[in-house]
Coordinates of C-alpha atoms and ligand atoms in Angstrom, one line a residue:
M230 CA -9.4 22.2 39.8
T231 CA -8.8 18.5 38.9
T232 CA -5.4 17.7 37.5
V233 CA -5.4 16.9 33.8
R234 CA -4.4 13.3 33.2
T235 CA -3.9 12.1 29.7
R236 CA -2.6 8.9 28.2
F237 CA -1.0 7.4 25.1
A238 CA -2.3 3.8 24.7
P239 CA -0.5 2.2 21.7
S240 CA -1.0 -1.4 20.7
P241 CA 2.5 -2.9 20.2
T242 CA 1.7 -4.5 16.9
G243 CA 4.0 -3.4 14.1
F244 CA 6.4 -0.5 14.6
I245 CA 4.9 2.9 15.5
H246 CA 5.2 5.4 12.8
L247 CA 4.7 9.2 12.7
G248 CA 0.9 8.9 12.5
N249 CA 0.9 6.9 15.7
I250 CA 3.4 9.0 17.6
R251 CA 1.4 12.1 16.8
S252 CA -1.3 10.5 18.9
A253 CA 1.2 10.5 21.8
L254 CA 2.4 14.1 21.1
Y255 CA -0.9 15.9 21.9
P256 CA -1.8 14.1 25.1
W257 CA 1.8 14.6 26.2
A258 CA 1.8 18.2 25.3
Y259 CA -1.6 18.8 26.9
A260 CA -0.4 17.3 30.2
R261 CA 2.8 19.4 30.1
A262 CA 0.9 22.6 29.1
T263 CA -1.5 22.2 32.0
G264 CA 0.8 20.9 34.7
G265 CA -0.9 17.5 34.4
V266 CA 0.2 13.9 34.3
F267 CA 1.0 11.9 31.1
I268 CA 0.5 8.1 31.3
L269 CA 1.8 5.4 28.9
R270 CA -0.3 2.3 28.6
I271 CA 0.7 -0.6 26.3
E272 CA -2.4 -2.3 25.0
D273 CA -0.9 -5.7 24.4
T274 CA -3.9 -8.0 24.7
D275 CA -3.7 -9.1 21.1
L276 CA -1.2 -11.9 21.9
D277 CA -0.8 -13.0 18.3
R278 CA 0.3 -9.6 17.0
S279 CA 2.0 -7.9 20.0
T280 CA 5.8 -8.0 20.0
Q281 CA 8.5 -6.9 22.4
A282 CA 10.3 -5.4 19.5
S283 CA 7.4 -3.1 18.9
V284 CA 7.2 -2.2 22.6
D285 CA 10.9 -1.3 22.4
V286 CA 10.3 1.1 19.4
I287 CA 7.5 2.8 21.4
L288 CA 9.8 3.3 24.4
E289 CA 12.8 4.3 22.4
G290 CA 10.9 6.6 20.2
M291 CA 9.2 8.4 23.1
S292 CA 12.4 8.7 25.0
W293 CA 14.2 10.1 21.8
L294 CA 11.5 12.7 21.4
G295 CA 11.6 13.6 25.0
M296 CA 8.0 12.5 25.6
Q297 CA 8.6 10.5 28.8
P298 CA 5.5 9.4 30.7
D299 CA 5.0 10.5 34.3
E300 CA 3.3 7.1 35.0
G301 CA 3.7 3.8 33.3
P302 CA 4.3 2.0 31.1
F303 CA 1.4 -0.1 32.3
Y304 CA 0.8 -3.3 30.4
Q305 CA -2.8 -4.5 29.9
M306 CA -1.7 -8.1 30.1
Q307 CA -0.6 -7.5 33.7
R308 CA -4.0 -6.2 34.6
I309 CA -6.2 -9.1 33.5
E310 CA -7.2 -9.9 37.1
R311 CA -8.4 -6.4 37.6
Y312 CA -10.6 -6.6 34.4
R313 CA -12.1 -9.8 35.7
E314 CA -12.8 -8.2 39.0
V315 CA -14.8 -5.3 37.3
L316 CA -16.5 -7.9 35.1
A317 CA -17.7 -9.7 38.1
Q318 CA -19.0 -6.4 39.5
L319 CA -21.0 -5.8 36.3
Q320 CA -22.3 -9.4 36.4
Q321 CA -23.5 -8.9 40.0
T322 CA -25.4 -5.8 39.0
G323 CA -27.0 -7.6 36.0
Q324 CA -25.4 -5.4 33.4
V325 CA -23.8 -8.2 31.5
Y326 CA -25.3 -11.5 30.5
P327 CA -24.1 -14.8 29.0
C328 CA -24.8 -15.4 25.3
Y329 CA -24.7 -18.9 23.9
M330 CA -25.1 -18.0 20.3
S331 CA -22.7 -20.0 18.2
L332 CA -20.5 -18.5 15.5
E333 CA -22.5 -20.4 12.9
E334 CA -25.7 -18.8 14.2
L335 CA -24.1 -15.4 14.3
D336 CA -23.0 -15.8 10.7
A337 CA -26.5 -16.9 9.7
L338 CA -27.9 -13.8 11.4
R339 CA -25.5 -11.5 9.7
E340 CA -26.2 -13.1 6.4
K341 CA -30.0 -12.6 6.9
Q342 CA -29.6 -9.0 8.0
T343 CA -27.2 -8.2 5.1
Q344 CA -29.7 -9.6 2.6
A345 CA -32.5 -7.5 4.1
K346 CA -30.1 -4.5 3.7
E347 CA -30.0 -4.1 7.5
K348 CA -26.9 -3.2 9.5
P349 CA -25.5 -6.5 10.9
R350 CA -26.0 -6.5 14.7
Y351 CA -26.6 -8.9 17.5
D352 CA -30.3 -9.4 17.9
G353 CA -30.5 -9.8 21.7
T354 CA -31.6 -13.4 21.6
W355 CA -30.0 -14.1 25.0
R356 CA -30.6 -10.8 26.6
P357 CA -32.7 -11.3 29.7
E358 CA -35.8 -9.1 29.9
P359 CA -38.6 -9.2 32.5
G360 CA -41.2 -11.7 31.3
K361 CA -39.0 -13.0 28.4
E362 CA -38.2 -16.7 28.2
L363 CA -34.7 -17.4 27.1
P364 CA -33.8 -20.3 24.8
P365 CA -32.6 -23.6 26.5
I366 CA -28.9 -23.4 27.3
P367 CA -27.1 -25.7 24.8
S368 CA -24.9 -28.2 26.5
G369 CA -21.1 -28.0 26.3
V370 CA -21.1 -24.4 25.0
K371 CA -19.2 -21.8 26.9
P372 CA -20.9 -18.4 26.6
V373 CA -19.5 -15.0 25.8
L374 CA -20.5 -12.2 28.1
R375 CA -22.4 -9.3 26.5
F376 CA -22.9 -5.9 27.9
K377 CA -26.5 -4.8 28.3
N378 CA -26.4 -1.6 26.2
P379 CA -29.3 0.8 26.8
T380 CA -32.0 0.2 24.2
S381 CA -33.2 3.8 24.0
G382 CA -31.9 7.3 24.3
M383 CA -28.8 8.9 22.9
V384 CA -25.1 8.7 23.7
S385 CA -23.5 12.1 23.1
W386 CA -20.3 13.8 23.8
D387 CA -18.7 17.1 22.9
D388 CA -15.7 16.1 21.0
K389 CA -12.8 18.6 21.3
V390 CA -12.0 18.1 17.6
K391 CA -15.3 17.1 16.0
G392 CA -17.8 19.0 18.0
L393 CA -21.0 17.4 19.3
I394 CA -21.5 13.8 18.4
Q395 CA -24.7 12.0 19.1
I396 CA -25.4 8.3 18.5
S397 CA -28.8 6.7 19.1
N398 CA -28.5 3.7 21.4
E399 CA -30.7 1.8 18.9
E400 CA -27.7 1.8 16.6
L401 CA -25.6 -0.1 19.1
D402 CA -25.9 -3.7 19.9
D403 CA -24.8 -5.6 23.0
L404 CA -21.1 -5.7 22.9
V405 CA -19.2 -8.9 23.7
I406 CA -17.0 -7.9 26.7
A407 CA -15.6 -11.3 27.7
R408 CA -14.7 -14.2 25.5
P409 CA -15.8 -17.8 26.2
D410 CA -12.5 -18.3 28.2
G411 CA -13.3 -15.3 30.3
T412 CA -10.7 -13.0 28.9
P413 CA -12.1 -9.4 28.6
T414 CA -12.3 -7.7 25.2
Y415 CA -10.7 -4.5 24.1
N416 CA -13.4 -1.8 24.7
F417 CA -14.0 -3.1 28.2
C418 CA -10.3 -3.0 29.1
V419 CA -9.9 0.5 27.8
V420 CA -12.7 1.7 30.0
V421 CA -11.5 0.0 33.1
D422 CA -8.0 1.4 32.5
D423 CA -9.2 4.9 31.8
I424 CA -11.2 4.8 35.1
D425 CA -8.4 3.3 37.2
M426 CA -5.8 5.7 35.7
K427 CA -8.2 8.6 36.3
I428 CA -7.9 9.8 32.8
T429 CA -9.5 13.2 32.3
H430 CA -8.9 13.7 28.6
V431 CA -8.8 10.9 26.0
I432 CA -6.9 12.3 23.0
R433 CA -6.6 9.6 20.3
G434 CA -7.0 8.8 16.6
D435 CA -10.4 9.1 15.1
D436 CA -10.4 5.5 14.1
H437 CA -11.8 5.1 17.7
V438 CA -14.8 7.4 17.2
N439 CA -17.0 4.3 16.7
N440 CA -15.9 2.8 20.0
T441 CA -16.6 5.9 22.0
P442 CA -20.4 5.6 22.4
R443 CA -19.9 2.0 23.6
Q444 CA -17.2 3.0 26.0
I445 CA -19.3 5.8 27.3
N446 CA -22.1 3.4 28.0
I447 CA -19.7 1.1 30.0
F448 CA -18.5 4.2 31.9
K449 CA -22.0 4.9 32.8
A450 CA -22.8 1.3 33.8
L451 CA -19.9 1.5 36.2
G452 CA -21.2 4.8 37.6
V453 CA -18.2 6.9 36.4
E454 CA -18.4 10.1 34.5
P455 CA -16.6 9.6 31.1
P456 CA -13.6 11.7 30.2
V457 CA -13.4 14.5 27.7
Y458 CA -12.7 13.1 24.2
A459 CA -10.7 14.6 21.4
H460 CA -10.5 12.5 18.2
L461 CA -7.6 13.4 16.0
P462 CA -8.0 13.2 12.2
T463 CA -5.9 10.6 10.4
V464 CA -2.4 11.3 9.1
L465 CA -2.1 10.5 5.4
N466 CA 1.1 9.6 3.7
E467 CA 2.4 11.4 0.7
A468 CA 0.2 9.4 -1.7
G469 CA -2.9 10.5 0.3
E470 CA -3.5 7.0 1.9
K471 CA -3.8 6.4 5.6
M472 CA -0.3 6.1 6.9
S473 CA 0.5 2.6 7.8
K474 CA 3.4 0.2 7.9
R475 CA 1.9 -1.7 5.0
N476 CA 2.2 1.2 2.7
G477 CA 5.8 2.1 3.6
A478 CA 5.5 4.2 6.8
K479 CA 8.8 4.1 8.7
A480 CA 9.3 3.3 12.3
V481 CA 9.7 6.5 14.3
T482 CA 13.2 5.6 15.4
Q483 CA 14.3 5.5 11.8
Y484 CA 14.0 9.3 11.7
R485 CA 16.4 9.4 14.6
D486 CA 18.8 7.2 12.7
E487 CA 18.4 9.3 9.6
G488 CA 19.6 12.3 11.5
Y489 CA 16.5 14.3 12.4
L490 CA 16.5 16.4 15.6
A491 CA 14.0 15.4 18.3
D492 CA 12.9 19.1 18.6
A493 CA 12.4 19.4 14.9
M494 CA 10.4 16.2 14.9
V495 CA 8.2 17.5 17.7
N496 CA 7.8 20.8 15.8
Y497 CA 6.8 19.0 12.6
L498 CA 4.5 16.5 14.2
A499 CA 2.8 19.3 16.2
R500 CA 1.8 21.0 13.0
L501 CA 0.2 17.8 11.6
G502 CA -3.1 18.6 13.1
W503 CA -2.7 21.7 15.3
S504 CA -1.7 25.3 14.6
H505 CA -0.7 28.4 16.4
G506 CA -1.5 31.2 13.9
D507 CA 1.0 30.9 11.0
D508 CA 3.9 29.8 13.1
E509 CA 5.8 27.0 11.4
I510 CA 9.0 26.9 13.3
F511 CA 9.0 26.8 17.1
S512 CA 10.8 25.3 19.9
R513 CA 9.6 22.6 22.2
E514 CA 9.1 25.2 25.0
Q515 CA 7.0 27.5 22.8
F516 CA 4.9 24.6 21.7
L517 CA 4.2 23.6 25.2
Q518 CA 3.4 27.1 26.1
W519 CA 0.9 27.5 23.2
F520 CA -0.7 24.1 23.1
N521 CA -4.3 23.7 24.0
L522 CA -7.2 21.6 22.6
D523 CA -8.9 24.5 21.0
H524 CA -6.7 24.6 17.9
L525 CA -6.7 21.1 16.8
G526 CA -7.4 20.7 13.0
K527 CA -10.5 18.9 11.8
S528 CA -9.2 17.6 8.5
A529 CA -6.7 14.9 7.8
A530 CA -3.1 16.1 7.8
Q531 CA -0.7 14.9 5.1
F532 CA 2.8 13.9 5.7
D533 CA 5.3 15.8 3.6
D534 CA 8.9 14.6 3.5
A535 CA 10.3 17.8 2.0
K536 CA 8.6 19.9 4.7
L537 CA 10.0 17.7 7.4
R538 CA 13.5 18.2 6.0
W539 CA 12.9 21.9 5.8
V540 CA 11.8 22.0 9.4
N541 CA 14.8 20.0 10.5
A542 CA 17.1 22.3 8.5
Q543 CA 15.7 25.3 10.3
H544 CA 16.3 23.7 13.7
M545 CA 19.8 22.7 12.8
K546 CA 20.6 26.3 11.7
T547 CA 19.6 27.7 15.0
M548 CA 20.9 25.0 17.2
D549 CA 23.9 25.7 19.3
D550 CA 27.1 24.4 17.6
Q551 CA 28.3 22.6 20.7
R552 CA 25.0 20.6 21.1
L553 CA 25.0 20.0 17.4
S554 CA 28.5 18.6 17.4
L555 CA 27.7 16.2 20.2
L556 CA 24.9 14.7 18.1
V557 CA 27.1 14.6 14.9
K558 CA 29.8 12.9 16.9
E559 CA 27.5 10.0 17.7
F560 CA 27.2 9.3 13.9
L561 CA 31.0 9.5 13.4
D562 CA 31.7 7.4 16.5
R563 CA 29.5 4.7 15.1
D564 CA 31.9 4.6 12.1
G565 CA 34.8 4.4 14.4
L566 CA 36.1 7.9 13.5
K567 CA 38.1 9.7 16.1
T568 CA 37.0 13.3 16.3
D569 CA 38.5 16.3 18.1
D570 CA 37.7 19.9 19.0
R571 CA 37.5 21.0 15.4
L572 CA 34.1 19.2 15.2
M573 CA 32.3 22.1 16.8
P574 CA 33.5 24.8 14.3
I575 CA 33.1 22.3 11.5
C576 CA 29.4 21.9 12.5
G577 CA 29.1 25.7 12.7
L578 CA 30.5 26.1 9.2
F579 CA 28.5 23.4 7.4
K580 CA 25.2 23.3 9.3
D581 CA 23.6 25.9 7.0
R582 CA 23.8 23.6 4.0
C583 CA 22.4 20.5 5.7
D584 CA 19.0 19.2 6.4
T585 CA 19.9 16.2 8.5
L586 CA 22.6 15.3 11.0
V587 CA 23.6 12.5 8.6
A588 CA 24.3 15.1 5.9
L589 CA 26.4 17.2 8.4
A590 CA 28.2 14.1 9.6
N591 CA 29.1 13.4 5.9
W592 CA 30.7 16.8 5.6
A593 CA 32.6 16.3 8.9
R594 CA 33.8 12.9 7.7
C595 CA 36.0 14.6 5.1
F596 CA 38.1 16.0 8.0
Y597 CA 38.5 12.7 9.8
S598 CA 38.9 10.0 7.1
D599 CA 40.1 9.6 3.6
I600 CA 37.9 10.9 0.9
E601 CA 36.9 9.6 -2.6
V602 CA 37.2 12.3 -5.3
P603 CA 34.7 11.4 -7.9
N604 CA 36.3 11.1 -11.3
E605 CA 33.9 13.4 -13.1
E606 CA 34.6 16.2 -10.6
R607 CA 38.3 15.7 -10.9
E608 CA 38.2 15.7 -14.7
K609 CA 36.1 18.7 -14.8
H610 CA 37.9 20.9 -12.3
V611 CA 41.5 19.6 -11.8
V612 CA 42.5 20.6 -15.3
T613 CA 46.1 21.1 -16.7
G614 CA 45.9 24.9 -16.5
V615 CA 45.5 24.9 -12.7
L616 CA 48.1 22.3 -11.7
D617 CA 50.9 24.8 -11.3
A618 CA 48.7 27.0 -9.2
L619 CA 47.8 24.1 -7.0
G620 CA 51.5 23.3 -6.5
L621 CA 52.2 26.9 -5.7
L622 CA 49.3 27.0 -3.2
S623 CA 50.6 23.8 -1.6
S624 CA 54.1 25.1 -1.1
K625 CA 52.9 28.4 0.2
L626 CA 50.6 26.7 2.7
A627 CA 53.5 24.4 3.8
H628 CA 55.4 27.5 4.8
L629 CA 52.7 28.7 7.2
D630 CA 53.6 27.8 10.7
A631 CA 51.0 26.4 13.1
A632 CA 50.2 29.8 14.7
S633 CA 49.6 31.3 11.2
W634 CA 47.2 28.5 10.2
T635 CA 44.2 30.8 10.3
K636 CA 41.4 31.7 8.0
E637 CA 42.9 35.2 7.5
S638 CA 46.4 34.0 6.6
I639 CA 45.0 31.4 4.4
A640 CA 42.9 34.0 2.6
L641 CA 46.1 36.0 2.0
V642 CA 47.9 33.0 0.6
L643 CA 45.0 32.3 -1.8
K644 CA 45.2 35.9 -3.0
E645 CA 48.9 35.7 -3.6
V646 CA 48.5 32.6 -5.6
L647 CA 45.8 34.3 -7.7
A648 CA 48.0 37.3 -8.2
E649 CA 51.0 35.2 -9.2
T650 CA 49.1 32.9 -11.6
S651 CA 46.5 35.3 -13.0
L652 CA 43.7 32.8 -12.3
K653 CA 40.3 33.9 -11.1
M654 CA 39.2 32.7 -7.7
P655 CA 36.7 30.1 -8.9
Q656 CA 39.4 28.6 -11.2
L657 CA 41.5 28.0 -8.2
A658 CA 38.8 27.4 -5.6
M659 CA 36.9 24.7 -7.4
P660 CA 39.8 22.2 -7.9
V661 CA 40.9 22.8 -4.3
R662 CA 37.5 22.1 -3.0
V663 CA 37.2 19.0 -5.1
L664 CA 40.5 17.7 -3.9
L665 CA 39.9 18.5 -0.2
M666 CA 36.2 17.5 0.0
G667 CA 35.3 15.7 -3.2
T668 CA 32.8 18.4 -4.3
P669 CA 33.1 21.9 -5.8
Q670 CA 30.4 23.2 -3.5
T671 CA 31.7 24.1 -0.1
P672 CA 31.6 27.1 2.2
S673 CA 34.2 29.8 1.9
L674 CA 37.5 28.1 0.9
D675 CA 39.8 29.9 3.5
A676 CA 37.4 28.8 6.3
V677 CA 37.4 25.2 5.0
I678 CA 41.2 25.0 4.6
A679 CA 41.7 26.5 8.1
L680 CA 39.7 23.6 9.6
F681 CA 42.0 21.0 8.0
D682 CA 45.5 20.4 9.4
S683 CA 48.2 21.5 7.0
K684 CA 49.5 18.0 6.4
T685 CA 46.2 16.7 5.1
V686 CA 45.8 19.7 2.8
I687 CA 49.2 19.3 1.3
E688 CA 48.6 15.6 0.9
R689 CA 45.3 16.1 -0.9
L690 CA 46.6 18.8 -3.1
K691 CA 49.6 16.7 -4.1
V692 CA 47.2 14.2 -5.7
A693 CA 46.6 16.8 -8.4
K694 CA 49.9 16.1 -10.0
N695 CA 49.2 12.3 -10.4
Ligands
LIG747 N1 -4.7 0.8 21.4 C1 -5.4 1.7 20.6 C2 -4.6 1.9 19.3 O1 -3.4 1.7 19.3 C3 -5.6 3.0 21.2 C4 -6.8 3.0 22.1 C5 -7.1 4.3 22.7 O2 -6.4 5.3 22.6 O3 -8.2 4.4 23.4 O4 -5.2 2.3 18.3

């Protein structure tokens, strides 16, 4: 059996967003699921729009998501000589021809066809045919090279997403495959690359469906069997528009910076156009075990921020505390905060109430830096009637020695304070939470206090009297 070889072929124009990276996820997953090879090819021939910054986001995003290519990145700009070589081959076999039609003539032709309600297309003026006399070659005009598309018959392929697609060759005109300066055009480069890289499965966005019959014809002209195609439906944004940077799509690396887990992202993206029964939450390993091209969705998927957060929260909940704390530490390190071995239990205690690493880091921050107590919380909870109880708690906690600074002993101290002051637990717990963490909503108070050192607790409780 031939080895599966897939590729992701982004154009580095603008920062890749979730819609784009999903077009990397499936070819990557298919290669991994079948023991195949995943190739990265950067399609950077649009010199005006391609940027290094955009290449960097592609590479960083893929490495963050753990979608490293087995081969590449290959850059099309470094392969220009190869394209010229194959072009020469097509010229030799008479499958391309020079066309001297000027832009003005092309415009006039388009105008005429549009007025006659015909589809604008090149009319074959310069296409050599037996017995046909070509117009005289205008002087000083450099020709483009056009591909001699078959004039009859059908191009068809069995798309793994869309099913059988058939296009009549009469619908296709002769594509320009080299510009007047000899540089090859997009559809031609893609085919040469897919041939040279021995791609077996082209899995890409369905904005390329229209290119596919043209590409298949070029494959055939070069005597190579075209690959299997799977054209993925578009990803829409929350407003139902095609996701794009212009309408606010974020660069994929921004999700890393906002505290999403790579595995959660892979899980979420996987479901944007593929399914495994009703499974919503799965690990990377499960995904790779399950993935095949038979369950790709046919309709456009819509991005849903709340769902992404939910998926991330589920992954955070089940993630090992140690691994989680290492990721949270990176956020705290960035702010110059020195952490210690409490960070792991802190993550364990707070992770259930967080949907991003940033949210978890914000909780952890209370243990490693000063906090701001919002005035409205202070006024609401740290009321005159609890000040004595807070003082009592503080002095009792001060008497606990280091060995007794445990959740259990702290729970006993809290009970004693309640007994001695006749307050109810919430009356005491709310102000303590507000003073320690700036909010009345925290996990169980004894567990929270136990993770602070006694000095900080006493300091923060003292503020109550001011
Ligand atoms: N470079 C193209 C794009 O970014 C993809 C081409 C392909 O996958 O064949 O849309």
